[in-house]
Short mmCIF file of C-alpha atoms and ligand atoms in Angstrom, two decimals:
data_model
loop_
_atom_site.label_atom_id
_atom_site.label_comp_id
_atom_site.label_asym_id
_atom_site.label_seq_id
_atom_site.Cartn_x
_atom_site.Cartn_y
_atom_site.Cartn_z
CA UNK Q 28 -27.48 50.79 -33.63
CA UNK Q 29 -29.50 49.07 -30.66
CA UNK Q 30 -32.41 46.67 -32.02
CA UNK Q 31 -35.45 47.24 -29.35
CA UNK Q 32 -38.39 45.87 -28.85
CA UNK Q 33 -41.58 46.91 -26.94
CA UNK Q 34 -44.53 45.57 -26.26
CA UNK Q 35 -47.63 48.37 -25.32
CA UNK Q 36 -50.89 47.40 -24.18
CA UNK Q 37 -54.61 48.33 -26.51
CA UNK Q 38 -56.75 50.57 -24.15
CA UNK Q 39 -60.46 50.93 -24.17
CA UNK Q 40 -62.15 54.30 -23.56
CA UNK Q 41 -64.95 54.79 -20.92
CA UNK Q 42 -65.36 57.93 -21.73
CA UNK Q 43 -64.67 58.09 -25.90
CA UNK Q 44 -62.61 60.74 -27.71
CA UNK Q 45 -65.09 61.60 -30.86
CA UNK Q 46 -63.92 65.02 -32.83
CA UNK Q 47 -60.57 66.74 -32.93
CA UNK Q 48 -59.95 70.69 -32.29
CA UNK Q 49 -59.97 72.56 -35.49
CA UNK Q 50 -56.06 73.10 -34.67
CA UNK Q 51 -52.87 71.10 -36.25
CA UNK Q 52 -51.78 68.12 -34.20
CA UNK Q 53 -54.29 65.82 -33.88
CA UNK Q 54 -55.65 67.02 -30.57
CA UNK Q 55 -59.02 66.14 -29.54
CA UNK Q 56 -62.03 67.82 -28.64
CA UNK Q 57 -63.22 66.00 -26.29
CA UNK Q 58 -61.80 64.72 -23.10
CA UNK Q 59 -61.61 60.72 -22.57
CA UNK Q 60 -60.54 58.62 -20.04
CA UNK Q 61 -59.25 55.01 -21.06
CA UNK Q 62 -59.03 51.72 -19.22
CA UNK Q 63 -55.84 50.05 -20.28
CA UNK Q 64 -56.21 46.11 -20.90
CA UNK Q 65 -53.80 43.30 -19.92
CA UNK Q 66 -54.61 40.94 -23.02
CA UNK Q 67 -54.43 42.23 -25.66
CA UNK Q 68 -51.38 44.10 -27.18
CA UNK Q 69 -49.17 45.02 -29.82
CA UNK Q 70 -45.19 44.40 -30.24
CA UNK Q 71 -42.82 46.27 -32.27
CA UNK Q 72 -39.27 45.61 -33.30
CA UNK Q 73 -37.27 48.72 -34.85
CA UNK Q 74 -33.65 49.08 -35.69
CA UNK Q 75 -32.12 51.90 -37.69
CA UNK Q 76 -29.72 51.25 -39.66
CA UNK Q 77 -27.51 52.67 -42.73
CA UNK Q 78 -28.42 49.30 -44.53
CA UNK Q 79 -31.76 50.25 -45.01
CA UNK Q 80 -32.76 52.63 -48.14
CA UNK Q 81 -36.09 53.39 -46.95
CA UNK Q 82 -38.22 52.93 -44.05
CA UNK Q 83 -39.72 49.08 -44.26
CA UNK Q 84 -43.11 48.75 -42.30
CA UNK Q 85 -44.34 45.05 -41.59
CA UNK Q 86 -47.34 44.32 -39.90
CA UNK Q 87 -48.14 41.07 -38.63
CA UNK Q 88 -45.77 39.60 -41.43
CA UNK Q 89 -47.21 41.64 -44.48
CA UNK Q 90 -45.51 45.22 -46.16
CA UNK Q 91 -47.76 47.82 -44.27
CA UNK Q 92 -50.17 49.74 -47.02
CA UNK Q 93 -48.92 52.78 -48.37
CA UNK Q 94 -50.76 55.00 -45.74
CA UNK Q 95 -49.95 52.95 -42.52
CA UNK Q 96 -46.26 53.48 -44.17
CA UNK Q 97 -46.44 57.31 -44.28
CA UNK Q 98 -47.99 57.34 -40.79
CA UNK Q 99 -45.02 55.45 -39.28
CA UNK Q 100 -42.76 57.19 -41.47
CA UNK Q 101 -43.81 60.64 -40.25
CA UNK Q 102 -43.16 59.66 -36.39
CA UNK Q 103 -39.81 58.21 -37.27
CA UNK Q 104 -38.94 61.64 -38.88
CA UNK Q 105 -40.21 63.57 -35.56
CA UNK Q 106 -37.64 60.86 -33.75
CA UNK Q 107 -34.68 61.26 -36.48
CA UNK Q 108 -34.89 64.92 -35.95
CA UNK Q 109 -34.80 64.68 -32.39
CA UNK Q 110 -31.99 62.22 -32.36
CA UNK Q 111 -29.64 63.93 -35.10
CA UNK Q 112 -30.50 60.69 -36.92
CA UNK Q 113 -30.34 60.46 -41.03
CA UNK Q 114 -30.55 56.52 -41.10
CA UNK Q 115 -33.81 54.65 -42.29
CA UNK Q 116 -35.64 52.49 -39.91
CA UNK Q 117 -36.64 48.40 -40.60
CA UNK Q 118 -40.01 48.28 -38.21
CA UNK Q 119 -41.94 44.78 -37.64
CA UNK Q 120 -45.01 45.14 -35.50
CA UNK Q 121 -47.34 42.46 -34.24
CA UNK Q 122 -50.75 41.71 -32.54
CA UNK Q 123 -51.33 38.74 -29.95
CA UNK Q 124 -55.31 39.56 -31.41
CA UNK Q 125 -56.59 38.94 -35.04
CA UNK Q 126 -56.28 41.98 -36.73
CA UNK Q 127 -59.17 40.83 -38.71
CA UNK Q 128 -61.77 40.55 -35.93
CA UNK Q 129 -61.70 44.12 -36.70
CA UNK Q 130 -59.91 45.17 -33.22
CA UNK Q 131 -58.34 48.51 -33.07
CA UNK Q 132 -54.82 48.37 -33.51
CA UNK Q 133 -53.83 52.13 -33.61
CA UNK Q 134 -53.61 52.38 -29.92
CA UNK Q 135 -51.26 49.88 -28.82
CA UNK Q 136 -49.68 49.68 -32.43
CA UNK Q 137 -48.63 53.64 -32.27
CA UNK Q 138 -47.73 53.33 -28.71
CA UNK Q 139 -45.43 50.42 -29.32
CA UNK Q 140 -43.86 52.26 -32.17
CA UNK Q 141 -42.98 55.19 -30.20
CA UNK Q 142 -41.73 53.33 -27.10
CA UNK Q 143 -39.43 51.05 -29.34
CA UNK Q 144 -38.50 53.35 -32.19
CA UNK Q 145 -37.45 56.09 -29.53
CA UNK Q 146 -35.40 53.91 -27.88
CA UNK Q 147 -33.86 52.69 -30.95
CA UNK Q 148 -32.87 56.15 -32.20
CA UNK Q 149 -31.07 56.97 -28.90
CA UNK Q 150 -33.38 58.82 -27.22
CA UNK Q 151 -34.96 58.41 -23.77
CA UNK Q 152 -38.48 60.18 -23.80
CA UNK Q 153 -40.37 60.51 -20.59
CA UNK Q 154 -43.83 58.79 -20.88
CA UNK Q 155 -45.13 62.17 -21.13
CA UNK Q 156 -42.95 63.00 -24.16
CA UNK Q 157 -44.10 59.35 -25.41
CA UNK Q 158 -47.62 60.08 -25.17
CA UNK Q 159 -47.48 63.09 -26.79
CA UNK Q 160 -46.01 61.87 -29.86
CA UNK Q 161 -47.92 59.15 -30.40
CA UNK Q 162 -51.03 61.22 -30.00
CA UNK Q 163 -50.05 62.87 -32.88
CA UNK Q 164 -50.23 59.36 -35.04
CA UNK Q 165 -53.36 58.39 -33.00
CA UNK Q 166 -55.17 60.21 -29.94
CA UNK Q 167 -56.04 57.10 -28.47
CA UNK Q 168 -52.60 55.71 -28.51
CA UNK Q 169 -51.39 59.01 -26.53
CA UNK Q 170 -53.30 56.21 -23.41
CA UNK Q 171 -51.34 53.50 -24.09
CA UNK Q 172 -47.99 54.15 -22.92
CA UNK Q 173 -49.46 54.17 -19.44
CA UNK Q 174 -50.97 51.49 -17.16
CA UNK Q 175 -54.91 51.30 -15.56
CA UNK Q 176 -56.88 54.43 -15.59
CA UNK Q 177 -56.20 57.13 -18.27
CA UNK Q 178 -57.20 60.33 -19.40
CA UNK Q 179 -56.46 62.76 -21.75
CA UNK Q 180 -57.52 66.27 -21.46
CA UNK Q 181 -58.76 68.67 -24.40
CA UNK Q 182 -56.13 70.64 -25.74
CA UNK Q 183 -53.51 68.31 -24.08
CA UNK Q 184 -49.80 67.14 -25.07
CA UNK Q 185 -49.97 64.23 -22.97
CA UNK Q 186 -52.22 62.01 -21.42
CA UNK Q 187 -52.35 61.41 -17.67
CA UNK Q 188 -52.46 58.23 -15.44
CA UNK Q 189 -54.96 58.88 -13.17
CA UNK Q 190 -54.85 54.93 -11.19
CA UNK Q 191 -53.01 52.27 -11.19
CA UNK Q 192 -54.21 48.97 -12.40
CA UNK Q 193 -53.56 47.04 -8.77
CA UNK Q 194 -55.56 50.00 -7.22
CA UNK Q 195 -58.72 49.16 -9.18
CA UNK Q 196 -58.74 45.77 -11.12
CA UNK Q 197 -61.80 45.67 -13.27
CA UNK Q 198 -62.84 43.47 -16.06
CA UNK Q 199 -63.50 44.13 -19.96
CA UNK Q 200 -65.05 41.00 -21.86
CA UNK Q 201 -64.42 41.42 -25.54
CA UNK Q 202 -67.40 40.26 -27.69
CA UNK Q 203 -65.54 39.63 -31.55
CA UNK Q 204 -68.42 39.68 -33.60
CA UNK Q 205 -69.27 38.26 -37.03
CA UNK Q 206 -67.53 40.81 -38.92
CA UNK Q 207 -68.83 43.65 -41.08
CA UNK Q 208 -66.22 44.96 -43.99
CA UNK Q 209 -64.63 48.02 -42.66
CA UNK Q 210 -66.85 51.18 -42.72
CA UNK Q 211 -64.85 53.95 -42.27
CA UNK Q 212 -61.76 55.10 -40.54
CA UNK Q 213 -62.07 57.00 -37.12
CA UNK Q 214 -60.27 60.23 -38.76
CA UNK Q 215 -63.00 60.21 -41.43
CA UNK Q 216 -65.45 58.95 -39.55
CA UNK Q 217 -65.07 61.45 -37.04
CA UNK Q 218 -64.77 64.09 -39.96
CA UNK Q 219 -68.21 62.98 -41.32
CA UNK Q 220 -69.87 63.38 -38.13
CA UNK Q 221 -68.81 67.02 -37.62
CA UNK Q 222 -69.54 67.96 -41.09
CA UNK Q 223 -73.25 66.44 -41.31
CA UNK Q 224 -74.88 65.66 -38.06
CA UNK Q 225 -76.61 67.96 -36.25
CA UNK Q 226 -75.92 65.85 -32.95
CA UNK Q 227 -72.61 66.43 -33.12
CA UNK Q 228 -72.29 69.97 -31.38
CA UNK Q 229 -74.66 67.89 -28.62
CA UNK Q 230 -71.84 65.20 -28.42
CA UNK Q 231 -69.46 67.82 -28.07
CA UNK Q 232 -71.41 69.55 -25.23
CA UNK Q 233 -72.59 66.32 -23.05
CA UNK Q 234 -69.12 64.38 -23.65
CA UNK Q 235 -67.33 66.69 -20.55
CA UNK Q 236 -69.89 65.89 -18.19
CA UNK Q 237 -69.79 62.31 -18.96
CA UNK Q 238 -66.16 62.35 -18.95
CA UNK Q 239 -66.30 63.72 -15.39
CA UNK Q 240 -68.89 61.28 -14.04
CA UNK Q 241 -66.00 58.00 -15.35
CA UNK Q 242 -63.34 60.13 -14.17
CA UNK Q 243 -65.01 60.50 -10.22
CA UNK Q 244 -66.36 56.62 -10.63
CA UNK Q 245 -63.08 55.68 -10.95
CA UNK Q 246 -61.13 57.76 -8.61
CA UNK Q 247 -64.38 56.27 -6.05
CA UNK Q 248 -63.52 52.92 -7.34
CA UNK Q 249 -67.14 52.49 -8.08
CA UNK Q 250 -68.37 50.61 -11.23
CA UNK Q 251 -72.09 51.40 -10.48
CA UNK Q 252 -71.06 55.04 -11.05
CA UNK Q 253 -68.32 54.10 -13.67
CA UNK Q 254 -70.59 51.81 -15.57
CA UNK Q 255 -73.44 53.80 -16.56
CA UNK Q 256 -71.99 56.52 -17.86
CA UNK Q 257 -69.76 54.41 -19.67
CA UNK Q 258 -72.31 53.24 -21.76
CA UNK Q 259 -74.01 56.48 -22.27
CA UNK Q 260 -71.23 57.84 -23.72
CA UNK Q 261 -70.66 55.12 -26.12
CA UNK Q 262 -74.10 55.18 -27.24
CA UNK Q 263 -74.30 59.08 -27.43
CA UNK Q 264 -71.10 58.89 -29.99
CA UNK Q 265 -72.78 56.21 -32.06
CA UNK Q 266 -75.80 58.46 -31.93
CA UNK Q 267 -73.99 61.51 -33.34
CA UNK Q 268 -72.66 58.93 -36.12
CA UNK Q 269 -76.27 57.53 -37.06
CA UNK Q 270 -77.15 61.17 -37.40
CA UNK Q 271 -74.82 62.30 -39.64
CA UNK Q 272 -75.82 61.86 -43.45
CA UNK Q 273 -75.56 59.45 -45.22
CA UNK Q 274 -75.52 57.73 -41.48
CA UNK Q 275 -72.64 56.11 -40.35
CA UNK Q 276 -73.02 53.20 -38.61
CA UNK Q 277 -70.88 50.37 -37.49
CA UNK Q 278 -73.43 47.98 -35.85
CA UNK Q 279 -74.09 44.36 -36.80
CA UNK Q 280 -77.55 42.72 -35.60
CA UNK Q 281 -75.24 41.08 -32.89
CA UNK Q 282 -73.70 44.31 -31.41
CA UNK Q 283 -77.62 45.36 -30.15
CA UNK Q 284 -77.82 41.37 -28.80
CA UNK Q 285 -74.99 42.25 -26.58
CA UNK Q 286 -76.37 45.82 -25.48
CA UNK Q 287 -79.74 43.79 -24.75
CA UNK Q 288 -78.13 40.47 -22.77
CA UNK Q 289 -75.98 43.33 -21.14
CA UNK Q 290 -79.43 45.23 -19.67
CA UNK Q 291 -80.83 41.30 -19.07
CA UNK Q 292 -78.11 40.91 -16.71
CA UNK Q 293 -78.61 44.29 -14.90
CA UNK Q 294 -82.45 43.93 -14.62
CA UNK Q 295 -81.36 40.95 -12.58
CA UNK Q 296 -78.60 42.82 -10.55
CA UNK Q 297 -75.42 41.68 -12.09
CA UNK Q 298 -73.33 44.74 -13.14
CA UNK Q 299 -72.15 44.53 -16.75
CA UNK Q 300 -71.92 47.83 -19.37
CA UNK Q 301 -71.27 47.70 -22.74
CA UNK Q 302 -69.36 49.95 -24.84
CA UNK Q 303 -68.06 50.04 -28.54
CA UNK Q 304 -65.76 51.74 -30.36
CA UNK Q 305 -65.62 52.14 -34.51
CA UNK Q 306 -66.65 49.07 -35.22
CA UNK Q 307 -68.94 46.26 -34.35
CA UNK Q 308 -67.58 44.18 -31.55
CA UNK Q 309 -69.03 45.38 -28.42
CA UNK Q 310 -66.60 45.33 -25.19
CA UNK Q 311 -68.58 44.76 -21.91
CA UNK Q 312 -67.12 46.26 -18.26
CA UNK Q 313 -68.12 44.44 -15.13
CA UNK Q 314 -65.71 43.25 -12.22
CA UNK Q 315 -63.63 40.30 -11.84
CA UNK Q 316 -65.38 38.16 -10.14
CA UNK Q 317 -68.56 37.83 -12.60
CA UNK Q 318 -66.83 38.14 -15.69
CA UNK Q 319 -66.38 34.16 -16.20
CA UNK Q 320 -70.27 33.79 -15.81
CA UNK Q 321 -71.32 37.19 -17.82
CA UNK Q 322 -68.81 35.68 -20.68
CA UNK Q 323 -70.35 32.15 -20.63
CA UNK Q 324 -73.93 34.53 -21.27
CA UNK Q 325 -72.22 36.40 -23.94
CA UNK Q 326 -70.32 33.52 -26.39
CA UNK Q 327 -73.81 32.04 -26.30
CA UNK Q 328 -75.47 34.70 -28.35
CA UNK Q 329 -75.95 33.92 -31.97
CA UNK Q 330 -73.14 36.07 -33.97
CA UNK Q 331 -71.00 36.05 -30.68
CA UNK Q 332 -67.69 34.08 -32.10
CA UNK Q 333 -65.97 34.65 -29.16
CA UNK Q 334 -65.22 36.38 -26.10
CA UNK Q 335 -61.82 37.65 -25.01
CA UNK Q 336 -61.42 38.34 -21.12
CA UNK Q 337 -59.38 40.98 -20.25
CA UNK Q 338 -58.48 43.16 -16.82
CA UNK Q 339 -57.05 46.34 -16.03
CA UNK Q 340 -53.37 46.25 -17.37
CA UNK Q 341 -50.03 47.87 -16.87
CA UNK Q 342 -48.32 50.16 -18.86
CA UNK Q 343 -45.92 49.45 -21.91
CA UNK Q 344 -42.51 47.48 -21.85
CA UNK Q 345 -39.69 47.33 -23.42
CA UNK Q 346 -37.94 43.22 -24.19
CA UNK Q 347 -34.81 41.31 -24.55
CA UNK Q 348 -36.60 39.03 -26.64
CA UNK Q 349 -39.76 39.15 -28.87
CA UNK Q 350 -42.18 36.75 -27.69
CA UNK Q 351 -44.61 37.00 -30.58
CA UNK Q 352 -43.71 35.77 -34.23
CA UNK Q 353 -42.51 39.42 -35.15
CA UNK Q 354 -42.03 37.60 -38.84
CA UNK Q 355 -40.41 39.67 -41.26
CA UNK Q 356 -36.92 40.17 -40.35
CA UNK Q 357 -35.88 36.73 -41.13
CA UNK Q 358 -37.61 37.36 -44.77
CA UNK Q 359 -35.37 40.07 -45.83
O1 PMV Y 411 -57.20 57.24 -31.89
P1 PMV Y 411 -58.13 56.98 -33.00
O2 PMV Y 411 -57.99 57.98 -34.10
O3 PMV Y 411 -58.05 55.58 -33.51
O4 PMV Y 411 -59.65 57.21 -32.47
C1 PMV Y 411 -60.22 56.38 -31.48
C2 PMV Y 411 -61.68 56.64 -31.36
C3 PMV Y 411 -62.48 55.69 -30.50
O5 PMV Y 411 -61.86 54.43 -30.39
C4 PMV Y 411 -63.84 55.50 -31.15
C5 PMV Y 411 -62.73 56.25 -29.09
C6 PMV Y 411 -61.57 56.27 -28.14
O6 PMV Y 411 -61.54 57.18 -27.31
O7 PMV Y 411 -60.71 55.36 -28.18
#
């Protein structure tokens, strides 16, 4: 059968998805709208074959742990059923970011599986179909098969594009920090906060409204409305996590340098708003045309190691030819 290979784009929430519905599925219980990036990204090469005796997983040239194996394996079972298929897969994913600077992956990793792995078993999936699947491996992935502004309702199969990246270019600097060793996962971490902070049914009230406020900024094209809410929402689903007990945190001393050269800039008038995810880099939003100066700001912070500009990106792809070095294939 067909080798393919597809290439889907990491996304970074405005308004974050914190908490899943007490349902099977993985569907979350919040709504969250997503800004899809143009640097960074994931590709994934997947071929089926009868060769194969099991499903091989390799990520960024090393055997996937035994959970990241299952995870992948349970999609490709979805897709074999769907397909009539019985054959094992050979998957080789990789990222054009170091998965140790402690970047999510999930997003555009699950979203690149689907895409490619779909394809490779026969099918052809509308985005739709796409994004519902792979919000099953990983909500957040459920954004990346689509391009610029995304969001993905409570309750929802699919996630929606809501603009187009040409309609509304904006910037997202990414601030890698010095690294902290991996906390917790966002399924437990997520878990945790529901089961022992007392902020969390306040997260899951005030998310919505925040969520709505991104969600008109954008459709407005207006980062001064965008922006602020951005950050609120960020720092009201790190406060749920600080409140839950023991408290989870993922901060390092830099990530609260960033938030504080971020409000330095906007007390003098340049628009830039941090947000972070689970973990410590911080991600700052601002537009195009200060993002070369605000990043200069940023990489000189002490336990800033380096900044990563990105904009507003497109949707996933599919290739003729892997352009990253999808190793793996030539070692078997
Ligand atoms: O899709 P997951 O399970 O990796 O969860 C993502 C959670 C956050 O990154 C913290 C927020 C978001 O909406 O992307």
């Amino acid at each position: 059968m067909a080798e393919i290979i597809a290439r889907a784009p990491s996304n970074i929430a405005l308004a974050k998805y914190w908490g899943k519905l007490e349902r099977a599925g993985n569907y979350p219980a919040v709504p969250s709208l997503s800004m899809t990036l143009n640097g960074l990204y994931t590709e994934t090469r997947v071929e089926f074959s009868a060769d194969f005796q099991f499903d091989e997983v390799l990520l960024d040239g090393r055997v996937a742990d035994e959970s990241t194996r299952r995870r992948v394996s349970a999609l490709l079972d979805k897709l074999r059923t769907l397909a009539g298929l019985e054959t094992r897969a050979r998957v080789v994913s990789a990222n054009n970011f170091p998965t140790a600077a402690g970047l999510a992956s999930s997003a555009s990793g699950f979203a690149a599986l689907t895409l490619a792995a779909s394809r490779a078993a026969g099918l052809d999936l509308t985005p739709a179909e796409m994004s519902s699947l792979a919000r099953e491996c990983s909500a957040s992935a459920a954004r990346s098969l689509f391009g610029g502004y995304v969001a993905l309702e409570v309750g929802a199969h699919a996630a929606q594009p809501l603009l187009d990246a040409e309609a509304y270019p904006l910037s997202m600097l990414i601030c890698l920090l010095s690294s902290k060793p991996k906390v917790m996962g966002s399924t437990g971490g997520m878990q945790h906060t529901r089961d022992t902070s007392p902020y969390y049914s306040a997260w899951l009230e005030h998310a919505p409204r925040l969520y709505d406020e991104v969600r008109a900024g954008v459709l407005a094209r207006d980062l001064e409305r965008i922006g602020p809410a951005t950050t609120q929402s960020a720092l009201m689903m790190h406060a749920s996590m600080w409140a839950a007990r023991p408290a989870l945190s993922y901060w390092v001393p830099a990530s609260v340098a960033v938030l504080e050269c971020c409000a330095g800039l906007r007390g003098r008038g340049v628009l830039a708003f941090p947000t972070m995810d689970a973990g410590p880099n911080v991600k700052v939003l601002c537009s195009p045309d200060s993002a070369a100066a605000i990043g200069d700001e940023l990489e000189a912070l002490p336990g800033v190691e380096r900044v990563i500009s990105c904009n507003t990106g497109k949707g996933p792809v599919t290739l003729e030819v892997a352009s990253l070095a999808l190793s793996g294939k030539e070692k078997s």
